[in-house]
Amino acid sequence: MISDRIIVRPIEEEMKSSYLDYSMSVIVGRALPDVRDGLKPVHRRILYAMNEMGLHYNKPHRKSARVVGEVLGKYHPHGDAAVYDALVRMAQPFSMRYCLIDGQGNFGSIDGDSPAAMRYTEARLSKISQELLKDIDKDTVEWRDNFDGTLKEPVFLPALLPNLLVNGSTGIAVGMSTNMAPHNLNEVVDAIIATIDNPDITTKELMRYIKGPDFPTGGIIYGRNDIYRAYETGRGLIKVRAKTHFEGNDIVVTELPYMVNKAEVIKHIAELVRKDVIKGIADLRDESDRKGIRIFIKLKKDAVPEIVQNQLFKHTQLETTFGILNIALVDGEPKLLTLKELINEYIKHRRIIIRKRSEYDLKKAKERKHILDGFIVALENIDEVVSLIRKSKDAKEAREKLMQRFNFSEEQAKEILSMRLHTLTSMEREALENERKEKIKEIERLEKILASTEEINRIIKEELIYLKETYGDERRTEIREAKVEMDIEDLIQEEDVVIILTNGGYIKRLSLDEYRSQRRGGKGLMAMKMKDEDTIYKIIKASTHDTILFFSSDGKVYSKKAYEIPYGSRQSKGRAIINFLPSGNIVELIPVRNFEGNVIFATEKGIVKKSRLGLFSKIRANGIKAINIGKDDRLVAAKISKGGGKIILASYDGYACMFDEKEIRPMGRAARGVIGMRRRVASMEIAYGNIDILTITENGYGKRTPISEYRVTKRGAKGVKTIKVNERNGKVVGVMAVDEKDEIMLSTKKGMMIRIKAIDIRRQGRNTMGVRLIRLNEGDKVVSFAKI
């Protein structure tokens, strides 16, 4: 009855037991490779089935569907997709370091293209896969029943090829996974031979032979220490980068990290360019062909190739981490293996295979010698043998008489009765004698092998050298010392630059060396090509490594590194600032090397404020509030203060107000500030010590005045005269603290620029007209100045 076959059991116990059975089935029977041949069951069954079908490397290809059907029908009771996927991977040169199957047709691509259906593709064993199957017919491996008990299949293959080391493996089981790196065959062979010669070899010594993983797609591995840790422990992480080079100002990618999809990388780069995460790329082309990978990345004229390359490595799969986890089945159980243990398992396996093969060959040699002994005795007594056979009524009687008369074994008698007449010739007799001698030598050789581990080791080394000479190739993956984690600016040459901002919102940087020093009153050089009705607004000197703080008229602040500002020639117009800053209404630029000290703000209505510079060290992409600007007011200046200086505010109409910095207390970012001067402010300066104050007017005139001529007042005063403002001079552009060693750069709204020495500017009193600093063309005005 059915009730007699029902087992009552708590469900939690049944779930635990059944899941454990399932887990072990997946671990042992599906997901993890056997350490002996480096194959999972599905791969082993495919190779064995193809071998049985006679699909050797020197035979015609056969339809993949035929192979899949053979594997499914005889050995692998799973879906056809699983078998075909496994077959396809073994034929992909970008997946396997040494392909085990020679495919014909579309077997997929590094772009992630799917292979053609199995009815279209054809396959056969590759030449190197024969080295996995060689000697399988010599009782060298264990066998088990297939799924329905009608056939036998190998538990593992003889595997002369150290497949697990050279091709690696990857798989996800239950509660564990494996990810083993491929290696170069030449290096693996040398390491195995070195281990045979020196069983106490260390991991460091092994790495003289095996430099590191060797991926089928090449690339560059950074960090020998990471490789050593992975080899020493069986697990670890290694950094793999694409191989790139520069062609002019452009970047070309020729090799990708292992298992990286080329089409997806290109798509991702394009997305990051659109989102402005990666800057400086003008065009992106896939120029790959049958000769190899070539991704061409065209950069914009003002882009720095090293910076863009660094961004690509940081944000895309052009740099990946390969996690090594050497878990394989050893005697049917999963085990984490070091590099030396993997090599020792291979040597142990090959010793067993060679011993079993030698035992099989010895058995066959002795059997053949036994038959040859009988042949030779029979030929020496041929007349008697023939007579005895002729007198016998049947083969059984003849066999028995031969065994009785000449003391033959049953096997010898059977073979003698099967002899052909041509064997009786003298040449055949000689051939039999020679063959017997060869068998005696072979028996001696095989017995010597079986009696000596040293002899087995010698054979292992000989066979490995054959592998190396037949299939060895050059390393594809380059190994380099660990890359130093560099900031982008480590790749940028530090130099002094001039940064120019126009009223129209265009900005550029250019080398300070572009402008030679001229005498006072010169016409200057072209600073930039202006768009129609655009004028230069601000000019500053900075280092390429400085952070530039951009202050907008409404009191917000943004930041960029100086090297991120597009480079341009003296004649170029620059790039629209709105392309890389949320606001185009920038009124002040400050170069900052470190965020120590304070920043002083001044507005057009004479409001001043002091805040710690450190408040602006971390600025969001969309900016932060720097000062609270009142109604109908705007920011006109921001300067860094070292502390203890004199603040000088200059008005458009020629007045200046000077007071101690300590008159302003530090405030937060959201504060508005306090009154500094009761006039419309054009400019602000912070002066230290006994220095001159340079006043510059819009018509190109200016003068130096000793700071001692300016009386110190409380903040909020109307100020004292600093220069005469009239038709000749025009309005005040600004004031600057200078000494005789300084150089000053002036720029005009029409794009002219002049670099002059402070000592060449005449020193005069406060209430004077000044001297000509730059000769202006008709309609031109001075709009900005900077100390070099």
Tab-separated table of C-alpha atoms in Angstrom, residues 10 31 39 63 135 177 210 234 250 277 318 429 512 518 585 593 604 638 666 673 760 777 788:
chain	number	residue	atom	x	y	z
A	10	PRO	CA	9.558	17.138	10.334
A	31	ALA	CA	29.895	24.291	-10.613
A	39	LEU	CA	37.121	20.600	-16.062
A	63	LYS	CA	27.554	20.436	-36.729
A	135	ASP	CA	46.040	7.732	-22.918
A	177	SER	CA	32.342	30.052	-5.875
A	210	ILE	CA	55.024	32.324	-13.268
A	234	GLY	CA	44.702	31.048	-2.875
A	250	ASP	CA	44.294	61.301	-28.829
A	277	VAL	CA	31.465	63.055	-15.901
A	318	LEU	CA	39.096	50.068	-18.715
A	429	ARG	CA	60.673	-15.000	-38.826
A	512	LEU	CA	52.387	83.474	-18.394
A	518	GLN	CA	57.233	95.831	-21.838
A	585	ASN	CA	27.662	85.813	-13.946
A	593	ARG	CA	46.776	76.746	-2.842
A	604	GLU	CA	29.315	97.752	-4.658
A	638	ALA	CA	36.879	88.957	-2.845
A	666	PRO	CA	34.644	86.612	11.150
A	673	GLY	CA	28.477	91.763	6.458
A	760	ASP	CA	58.657	101.837	-14.106
A	777	ASN	CA	43.352	102.482	-29.265
A	788	ILE	CA	52.335	88.720	-11.512
